[in-house]
PDB file of C-alpha atoms in Angstrom:
ATOM      1  CA  LEU A 233     144.619 171.316 -37.509  1.00  0.00           C
ATOM      2  CA  ALA A 234     141.991 170.347 -34.931  1.00  0.00           C
ATOM      3  CA  LYS A 235     141.480 166.381 -34.968  1.00  0.00           C
ATOM      4  CA  THR A 236     138.054 166.579 -32.998  1.00  0.00           C
ATOM      5  CA  THR A 237     134.772 168.598 -33.228  1.00  0.00           C
ATOM      6  CA  GLN A 238     132.523 168.367 -30.018  1.00  0.00           C
ATOM      7  CA  PRO A 239     129.626 170.305 -28.998  1.00  0.00           C
ATOM      8  CA  ILE A 240     130.854 173.853 -26.852  1.00  0.00           C
ATOM      9  CA  SER A 241     128.136 172.892 -24.121  1.00  0.00           C
ATOM     10  CA  MET A 242     125.443 170.605 -23.099  1.00  0.00           C
ATOM     11  CA  ASP A 243     122.494 170.574 -20.707  1.00  0.00           C
ATOM     12  CA  SER A 244     120.684 167.859 -18.873  1.00  0.00           C
ATOM     13  CA  TYR A 245     119.209 166.486 -15.664  1.00  0.00           C
ATOM     14  CA  GLU A 246     120.095 164.670 -12.762  1.00  0.00           C
ATOM     15  CA  GLY A 247     119.175 160.815 -13.568  1.00  0.00           C
ATOM     16  CA  GLN A 248     119.558 161.421 -17.015  1.00  0.00           C
ATOM     17  CA  GLU A 249     121.725 159.599 -19.397  1.00  0.00           C
ATOM     18  CA  VAL A 250     124.100 162.072 -21.387  1.00  0.00           C
ATOM     19  CA  ASN A 251     125.782 161.334 -24.476  1.00  0.00           C
ATOM     20  CA  ILE A 252     128.502 163.356 -25.991  1.00  0.00           C
ATOM     21  CA  THR A 253     129.219 162.766 -29.231  1.00  0.00           C
ATOM     22  CA  CYS A 254     133.040 163.593 -30.886  1.00  0.00           C
ATOM     23  CA  SER A 255     133.864 163.576 -34.336  1.00  0.00           C
ATOM     24  CA  HIS A 256     137.508 162.942 -35.530  1.00  0.00           C
ATOM     25  CA  ASN A 257     137.081 162.578 -39.113  1.00  0.00           C
ATOM     26  CA  ASN A 258     140.922 162.444 -39.903  1.00  0.00           C
ATOM     27  CA  ILE A 259     141.636 159.518 -37.300  1.00  0.00           C
ATOM     28  CA  ALA A 260     144.949 157.833 -37.947  1.00  0.00           C
ATOM     29  CA  THR A 261     145.215 153.744 -37.877  1.00  0.00           C
ATOM     30  CA  ASN A 262     147.496 154.162 -34.732  1.00  0.00           C
ATOM     31  CA  ASP A 263     145.397 156.749 -32.791  1.00  0.00           C
ATOM     32  CA  TYR A 264     142.999 156.240 -30.021  1.00  0.00           C
ATOM     33  CA  ILE A 265     140.300 157.700 -28.676  1.00  0.00           C
ATOM     34  CA  THR A 266     140.566 159.189 -25.025  1.00  0.00           C
ATOM     35  CA  TRP A 267     137.976 161.156 -22.861  1.00  0.00           C
ATOM     36  CA  TYR A 268     139.117 163.579 -19.798  1.00  0.00           C
ATOM     37  CA  GLN A 269     136.874 165.435 -17.466  1.00  0.00           C
ATOM     38  CA  GLN A 270     138.115 168.501 -15.646  1.00  0.00           C
ATOM     39  CA  PHE A 271     135.973 170.655 -12.929  1.00  0.00           C
ATOM     40  CA  PRO A 272     137.120 174.431 -12.090  1.00  0.00           C
ATOM     41  CA  SER A 273     140.894 174.664 -10.931  1.00  0.00           C
ATOM     42  CA  GLN A 274     141.464 171.195 -11.208  1.00  0.00           C
ATOM     43  CA  GLY A 275     143.701 169.173 -13.428  1.00  0.00           C
ATOM     44  CA  PRO A 276     141.815 166.859 -16.025  1.00  0.00           C
ATOM     45  CA  ARG A 277     140.786 163.618 -14.922  1.00  0.00           C
ATOM     46  CA  PHE A 278     141.229 160.334 -17.116  1.00  0.00           C
ATOM     47  CA  ILE A 279     137.591 158.729 -17.983  1.00  0.00           C
ATOM     48  CA  ILE A 280     137.767 156.319 -20.468  1.00  0.00           C
ATOM     49  CA  GLN A 281     140.110 155.196 -23.616  1.00  0.00           C
ATOM     50  CA  GLY A 282     139.210 152.932 -26.738  1.00  0.00           C
ATOM     51  CA  TYR A 283     140.141 152.234 -30.019  1.00  0.00           C
ATOM     52  CA  LYS A 284     137.016 150.568 -31.424  1.00  0.00           C
ATOM     53  CA  THR A 285     133.644 149.035 -30.651  1.00  0.00           C
ATOM     54  CA  LYS A 286     132.583 149.812 -27.378  1.00  0.00           C
ATOM     55  CA  VAL A 287     134.568 150.007 -23.771  1.00  0.00           C
ATOM     56  CA  THR A 288     132.838 150.208 -20.711  1.00  0.00           C
ATOM     57  CA  ASN A 289     133.978 150.941 -17.430  1.00  0.00           C
ATOM     58  CA  GLU A 290     132.888 151.846 -13.636  1.00  0.00           C
ATOM     59  CA  VAL A 291     132.203 155.610 -14.753  1.00  0.00           C
ATOM     60  CA  ALA A 292     131.326 155.547 -18.590  1.00  0.00           C
ATOM     61  CA  SER A 293     130.675 154.017 -22.002  1.00  0.00           C
ATOM     62  CA  LEU A 294     132.393 154.840 -25.205  1.00  0.00           C
ATOM     63  CA  PHE A 295     131.064 153.879 -28.079  1.00  0.00           C
ATOM     64  CA  ILE A 296     133.224 153.730 -31.402  1.00  0.00           C
ATOM     65  CA  PRO A 297     131.716 152.842 -35.004  1.00  0.00           C
ATOM     66  CA  ALA A 298     133.266 150.883 -37.091  1.00  0.00           C
ATOM     67  CA  ASP A 299     134.958 153.847 -39.581  1.00  0.00           C
ATOM     68  CA  ARG A 300     136.032 155.444 -36.158  1.00  0.00           C
ATOM     69  CA  LYS A 301     134.958 158.721 -37.769  1.00  0.00           C
ATOM     70  CA  SER A 302     133.285 159.596 -34.427  1.00  0.00           C
ATOM     71  CA  SER A 303     132.841 158.380 -30.778  1.00  0.00           C
ATOM     72  CA  THR A 304     130.105 158.733 -28.384  1.00  0.00           C
ATOM     73  CA  LEU A 305     131.038 158.928 -24.556  1.00  0.00           C
ATOM     74  CA  SER A 306     127.890 157.872 -22.315  1.00  0.00           C
ATOM     75  CA  LEU A 307     127.474 159.003 -18.866  1.00  0.00           C
ATOM     76  CA  PRO A 308     124.679 156.794 -17.019  1.00  0.00           C
ATOM     77  CA  ARG A 309     122.536 158.373 -14.408  1.00  0.00           C
ATOM     78  CA  VAL A 310     124.363 161.760 -14.174  1.00  0.00           C
ATOM     79  CA  SER A 311     124.303 163.846 -10.840  1.00  0.00           C
ATOM     80  CA  LEU A 312     125.421 167.478 -10.345  1.00  0.00           C
ATOM     81  CA  SER A 313     128.525 166.677  -9.511  1.00  0.00           C
ATOM     82  CA  ASP A 314     128.941 165.501 -13.115  1.00  0.00           C
ATOM     83  CA  THR A 315     128.982 169.306 -14.278  1.00  0.00           C
ATOM     84  CA  ALA A 316     132.430 169.621 -15.687  1.00  0.00           C
ATOM     85  CA  VAL A 317     134.260 170.139 -19.338  1.00  0.00           C
ATOM     86  CA  TYR A 318     134.490 166.824 -21.104  1.00  0.00           C
ATOM     87  CA  TYR A 319     137.559 166.434 -23.596  1.00  0.00           C
ATOM     88  CA  CYS A 320     137.821 164.216 -26.350  1.00  0.00           C
ATOM     89  CA  LEU A 321     141.316 163.482 -27.541  1.00  0.00           C
ATOM     90  CA  VAL A 322     142.662 161.437 -30.362  1.00  0.00           C
ATOM     91  CA  GLY A 323     145.991 160.488 -30.642  1.00  0.00           C
ATOM     92  CA  TYR A 324     148.785 157.805 -30.479  1.00  0.00           C
ATOM     93  CA  SER A 325     150.942 159.202 -27.471  1.00  0.00           C
ATOM     94  CA  ASN A 326     150.165 161.870 -25.041  1.00  0.00           C
ATOM     95  CA  TYR A 327     152.809 164.634 -26.289  1.00  0.00           C
ATOM     96  CA  GLN A 328     151.053 164.815 -29.536  1.00  0.00           C
ATOM     97  CA  LEU A 329     147.107 164.839 -28.093  1.00  0.00           C
ATOM     98  CA  ILE A 330     145.504 168.284 -29.122  1.00  0.00           C
ATOM     99  CA  TRP A 331     143.323 169.406 -26.493  1.00  0.00           C
ATOM    100  CA  GLY A 332     140.033 171.280 -27.830  1.00  0.00           C
ATOM    101  CA  ALA A 333     137.625 173.755 -25.710  1.00  0.00           C
ATOM    102  CA  GLY A 334     135.782 170.314 -24.966  1.00  0.00           C
ATOM    103  CA  THR A 335     132.031 170.085 -24.557  1.00  0.00           C
ATOM    104  CA  LYS A 336     131.074 172.252 -21.189  1.00  0.00           C
ATOM    105  CA  LEU A 337     128.163 169.872 -19.552  1.00  0.00           C
ATOM    106  CA  ILE A 338     125.885 171.328 -16.848  1.00  0.00           C
ATOM    107  CA  ILE A 339     123.641 169.129 -15.019  1.00  0.00           C
ATOM    108  CA  LYS A 340     120.603 170.623 -13.309  1.00  0.00           C
ATOM    109  CA  PRO A 341     118.429 169.428 -10.659  1.00  0.00           C
TER     110      PRO A 341
ATOM    111  CA  GLU B 119     143.664 156.499  -6.115  1.00  0.00           C
ATOM    112  CA  PRO B 120     147.263 157.394  -6.076  1.00  0.00           C
ATOM    113  CA  GLU B 121     147.952 161.401  -6.294  1.00  0.00           C
ATOM    114  CA  VAL B 122     150.063 163.543  -7.787  1.00  0.00           C
ATOM    115  CA  THR B 123     151.021 166.579  -5.644  1.00  0.00           C
ATOM    116  CA  GLN B 124     151.819 169.981  -7.083  1.00  0.00           C
ATOM    117  CA  THR B 125     153.454 172.818  -4.990  1.00  0.00           C
ATOM    118  CA  PRO B 126     152.892 175.611  -4.270  1.00  0.00           C
ATOM    119  CA  SER B 127     149.178 175.799  -5.204  1.00  0.00           C
ATOM    120  CA  HIS B 128     149.438 179.434  -5.995  1.00  0.00           C
ATOM    121  CA  GLN B 129     152.551 181.621  -6.644  1.00  0.00           C
ATOM    122  CA  VAL B 130     152.746 185.361  -7.490  1.00  0.00           C
ATOM    123  CA  THR B 131     155.859 187.059  -9.039  1.00  0.00           C
ATOM    124  CA  GLN B 132     157.170 190.012 -10.512  1.00  0.00           C
ATOM    125  CA  MET B 133     157.714 190.031 -14.165  1.00  0.00           C
ATOM    126  CA  GLY B 134     161.473 189.084 -15.103  1.00  0.00           C
ATOM    127  CA  GLN B 135     161.642 186.997 -11.755  1.00  0.00           C
ATOM    128  CA  GLU B 136     162.421 183.428 -11.940  1.00  0.00           C
ATOM    129  CA  VAL B 137     159.970 180.516 -10.539  1.00  0.00           C
ATOM    130  CA  ILE B 138     160.483 176.980  -9.651  1.00  0.00           C
ATOM    131  CA  LEU B 139     157.159 174.841  -9.605  1.00  0.00           C
ATOM    132  CA  ARG B 140     157.350 171.743  -8.068  1.00  0.00           C
ATOM    133  CA  CYS B 141     155.615 168.344  -8.516  1.00  0.00           C
ATOM    134  CA  VAL B 142     155.864 164.896  -6.895  1.00  0.00           C
ATOM    135  CA  PRO B 143     154.711 162.567  -9.679  1.00  0.00           C
ATOM    136  CA  ILE B 144     152.917 159.172  -8.489  1.00  0.00           C
ATOM    137  CA  SER B 145     156.114 156.696  -7.333  1.00  0.00           C
ATOM    138  CA  ASN B 146     156.002 154.141  -9.887  1.00  0.00           C
ATOM    139  CA  HIS B 147     155.440 155.903 -13.097  1.00  0.00           C
ATOM    140  CA  LEU B 148     158.168 156.885 -15.454  1.00  0.00           C
ATOM    141  CA  TYR B 149     156.662 159.282 -17.875  1.00  0.00           C
ATOM    142  CA  PHE B 150     156.490 163.096 -16.540  1.00  0.00           C
ATOM    143  CA  TYR B 151     154.754 166.160 -18.108  1.00  0.00           C
ATOM    144  CA  TRP B 152     153.915 169.787 -17.460  1.00  0.00           C
ATOM    145  CA  TYR B 153     150.884 171.331 -19.255  1.00  0.00           C
ATOM    146  CA  ARG B 154     149.244 174.880 -18.742  1.00  0.00           C
ATOM    147  CA  GLN B 155     146.062 176.267 -18.969  1.00  0.00           C
ATOM    148  CA  ILE B 156     145.617 179.921 -19.453  1.00  0.00           C
ATOM    149  CA  LEU B 157     142.369 181.217 -17.579  1.00  0.00           C
ATOM    150  CA  GLY B 158     139.054 179.943 -19.969  1.00  0.00           C
ATOM    151  CA  GLN B 159     141.542 178.734 -22.814  1.00  0.00           C
ATOM    152  CA  LYS B 160     142.762 175.293 -23.921  1.00  0.00           C
ATOM    153  CA  VAL B 161     144.854 172.866 -21.877  1.00  0.00           C
ATOM    154  CA  GLU B 162     148.582 172.858 -23.792  1.00  0.00           C
ATOM    155  CA  PHE B 163     151.422 170.644 -23.528  1.00  0.00           C
ATOM    156  CA  LEU B 164     154.677 172.062 -22.768  1.00  0.00           C
ATOM    157  CA  VAL B 165     157.208 168.930 -22.167  1.00  0.00           C
ATOM    158  CA  SER B 166     157.229 165.146 -21.314  1.00  0.00           C
ATOM    159  CA  PHE B 167     160.312 163.812 -19.278  1.00  0.00           C
ATOM    160  CA  TYR B 168     161.546 160.376 -19.666  1.00  0.00           C
ATOM    161  CA  ASN B 169     164.636 158.200 -18.147  1.00  0.00           C
ATOM    162  CA  ASN B 170     165.913 161.514 -16.865  1.00  0.00           C
ATOM    163  CA  GLU B 171     165.355 163.788 -20.273  1.00  0.00           C
ATOM    164  CA  ILE B 172     163.079 165.465 -22.285  1.00  0.00           C
ATOM    165  CA  SER B 173     161.369 163.390 -24.606  1.00  0.00           C
ATOM    166  CA  GLU B 174     159.366 165.960 -26.421  1.00  0.00           C
ATOM    167  CA  LYS B 175     158.725 169.800 -25.992  1.00  0.00           C
ATOM    168  CA  SER B 176     156.163 172.044 -27.719  1.00  0.00           C
ATOM    169  CA  GLU B 177     156.671 175.579 -29.130  1.00  0.00           C
ATOM    170  CA  ILE B 178     155.838 176.884 -25.916  1.00  0.00           C
ATOM    171  CA  PHE B 179     158.823 175.427 -24.416  1.00  0.00           C
ATOM    172  CA  ASP B 180     161.550 178.079 -25.566  1.00  0.00           C
ATOM    173  CA  ASP B 181     164.831 178.933 -23.605  1.00  0.00           C
ATOM    174  CA  GLN B 182     162.865 180.273 -20.715  1.00  0.00           C
ATOM    175  CA  PHE B 183     161.432 176.780 -19.483  1.00  0.00           C
ATOM    176  CA  SER B 184     163.485 174.145 -18.222  1.00  0.00           C
ATOM    177  CA  VAL B 185     162.778 170.894 -16.219  1.00  0.00           C
ATOM    178  CA  GLU B 186     164.577 168.648 -13.683  1.00  0.00           C
ATOM    179  CA  ARG B 187     164.141 165.685 -11.337  1.00  0.00           C
ATOM    180  CA  PRO B 188     166.500 166.962  -9.136  1.00  0.00           C
ATOM    181  CA  ASP B 189     166.173 163.311  -6.691  1.00  0.00           C
ATOM    182  CA  GLY B 190     163.864 160.164  -7.082  1.00  0.00           C
ATOM    183  CA  SER B 191     160.721 161.936  -6.173  1.00  0.00           C
ATOM    184  CA  ASN B 192     160.553 165.853  -7.447  1.00  0.00           C
ATOM    185  CA  PHE B 193     160.056 166.939 -10.859  1.00  0.00           C
ATOM    186  CA  THR B 194     160.353 170.628 -11.182  1.00  0.00           C
ATOM    187  CA  LEU B 195     159.370 173.296 -14.076  1.00  0.00           C
ATOM    188  CA  LYS B 196     161.519 176.146 -13.860  1.00  0.00           C
ATOM    189  CA  ILE B 197     160.873 179.775 -15.633  1.00  0.00           C
ATOM    190  CA  ARG B 198     163.936 181.811 -15.978  1.00  0.00           C
ATOM    191  CA  SER B 199     162.405 185.194 -16.146  1.00  0.00           C
ATOM    192  CA  THR B 200     158.877 185.220 -16.318  1.00  0.00           C
ATOM    193  CA  LYS B 201     156.633 187.222 -18.419  1.00  0.00           C
ATOM    194  CA  LEU B 202     153.175 188.558 -18.298  1.00  0.00           C
ATOM    195  CA  GLU B 203     151.893 186.090 -20.721  1.00  0.00           C
ATOM    196  CA  ASP B 204     153.187 183.234 -18.643  1.00  0.00           C
ATOM    197  CA  SER B 205     150.190 183.798 -16.345  1.00  0.00           C
ATOM    198  CA  ALA B 206     148.398 180.677 -15.853  1.00  0.00           C
ATOM    199  CA  MET B 207     147.289 177.340 -14.312  1.00  0.00           C
ATOM    200  CA  TYR B 208     150.560 174.854 -14.604  1.00  0.00           C
ATOM    201  CA  PHE B 209     149.688 171.112 -14.425  1.00  0.00           C
ATOM    202  CA  CYS B 210     151.990 168.365 -13.632  1.00  0.00           C
ATOM    203  CA  ALA B 211     151.165 165.148 -15.184  1.00  0.00           C
ATOM    204  CA  SER B 212     152.777 161.466 -14.704  1.00  0.00           C
ATOM    205  CA  SER B 213     151.755 158.106 -16.147  1.00  0.00           C
ATOM    206  CA  ALA B 214     153.012 154.785 -15.933  1.00  0.00           C
ATOM    207  CA  PRO B 215     155.625 153.179 -18.076  1.00  0.00           C
ATOM    208  CA  ASP B 216     153.459 151.032 -20.309  1.00  0.00           C
ATOM    209  CA  ARG B 217     153.218 152.996 -23.783  1.00  0.00           C
ATOM    210  CA  ALA B 218     153.284 156.636 -24.506  1.00  0.00           C
ATOM    211  CA  LEU B 219     149.483 156.937 -24.439  1.00  0.00           C
ATOM    212  CA  GLU B 220     148.905 155.532 -20.874  1.00  0.00           C
ATOM    213  CA  LYS B 221     146.433 157.700 -18.840  1.00  0.00           C
ATOM    214  CA  LEU B 222     147.648 160.693 -17.297  1.00  0.00           C
ATOM    215  CA  PHE B 223     147.123 161.602 -13.974  1.00  0.00           C
ATOM    216  CA  PHE B 224     146.979 165.239 -13.174  1.00  0.00           C
ATOM    217  CA  GLY B 225     147.959 167.057 -10.145  1.00  0.00           C
ATOM    218  CA  SER B 226     145.828 170.194  -9.002  1.00  0.00           C
ATOM    219  CA  GLY B 227     147.823 172.846 -10.494  1.00  0.00           C
ATOM    220  CA  THR B 228     149.789 175.784  -9.548  1.00  0.00           C
ATOM    221  CA  GLN B 229     148.318 178.904 -10.464  1.00  0.00           C
ATOM    222  CA  LEU B 230     151.063 181.586 -11.595  1.00  0.00           C
ATOM    223  CA  SER B 231     150.618 185.253 -11.728  1.00  0.00           C
ATOM    224  CA  VAL B 232     153.268 187.384 -13.273  1.00  0.00           C
ATOM    225  CA  LEU B 233     152.417 190.945 -12.225  1.00  0.00           C
TER     226      LEU B 233
END
């Protein structure tokens, strides 16, 4: 049973802010929300992780509403190099994370 | 940033042959993982390894697969008798010892082609 739902693909332009929303209606109390980025022929790379409210690091922000049934990854001022697949994962340990198809983000000049 | 190193980057083998994929996790990490990704498909968990033993494994990780940490730095995945459907990119990952959901550091993968 898939734990997350996210758009299959998104387009944006350089310099724009991109928001990718993920639905996780069945999130459990112990679950965290984690986002990874993957470029073609490379391993996924950790972006950000959160439990509730807002988390920000040097590359992204993660917004989680009070009910935690969804979350939004926000990428400020994207560039062409942000073109990648972005995975939203929900779980409490790495082994039980279910990797979906992710969101293919294409940034145009 | 520290890196997980995988060798070889590409491996071609004949069906039925044994292959060993090698990984050097980040030196102070204690959790090690193998994942695979068939071309164009999802990342799939295979196995996690902690304290010199398998801590979790998926249904994919059957008797044809084994993992080993032969010394203090290497972590290997062995496929005993490869099948055509084992063709995939295999990723090794490691994480720090703080908790089970700690940030994963992935290697750049080994592309395995079974002919």
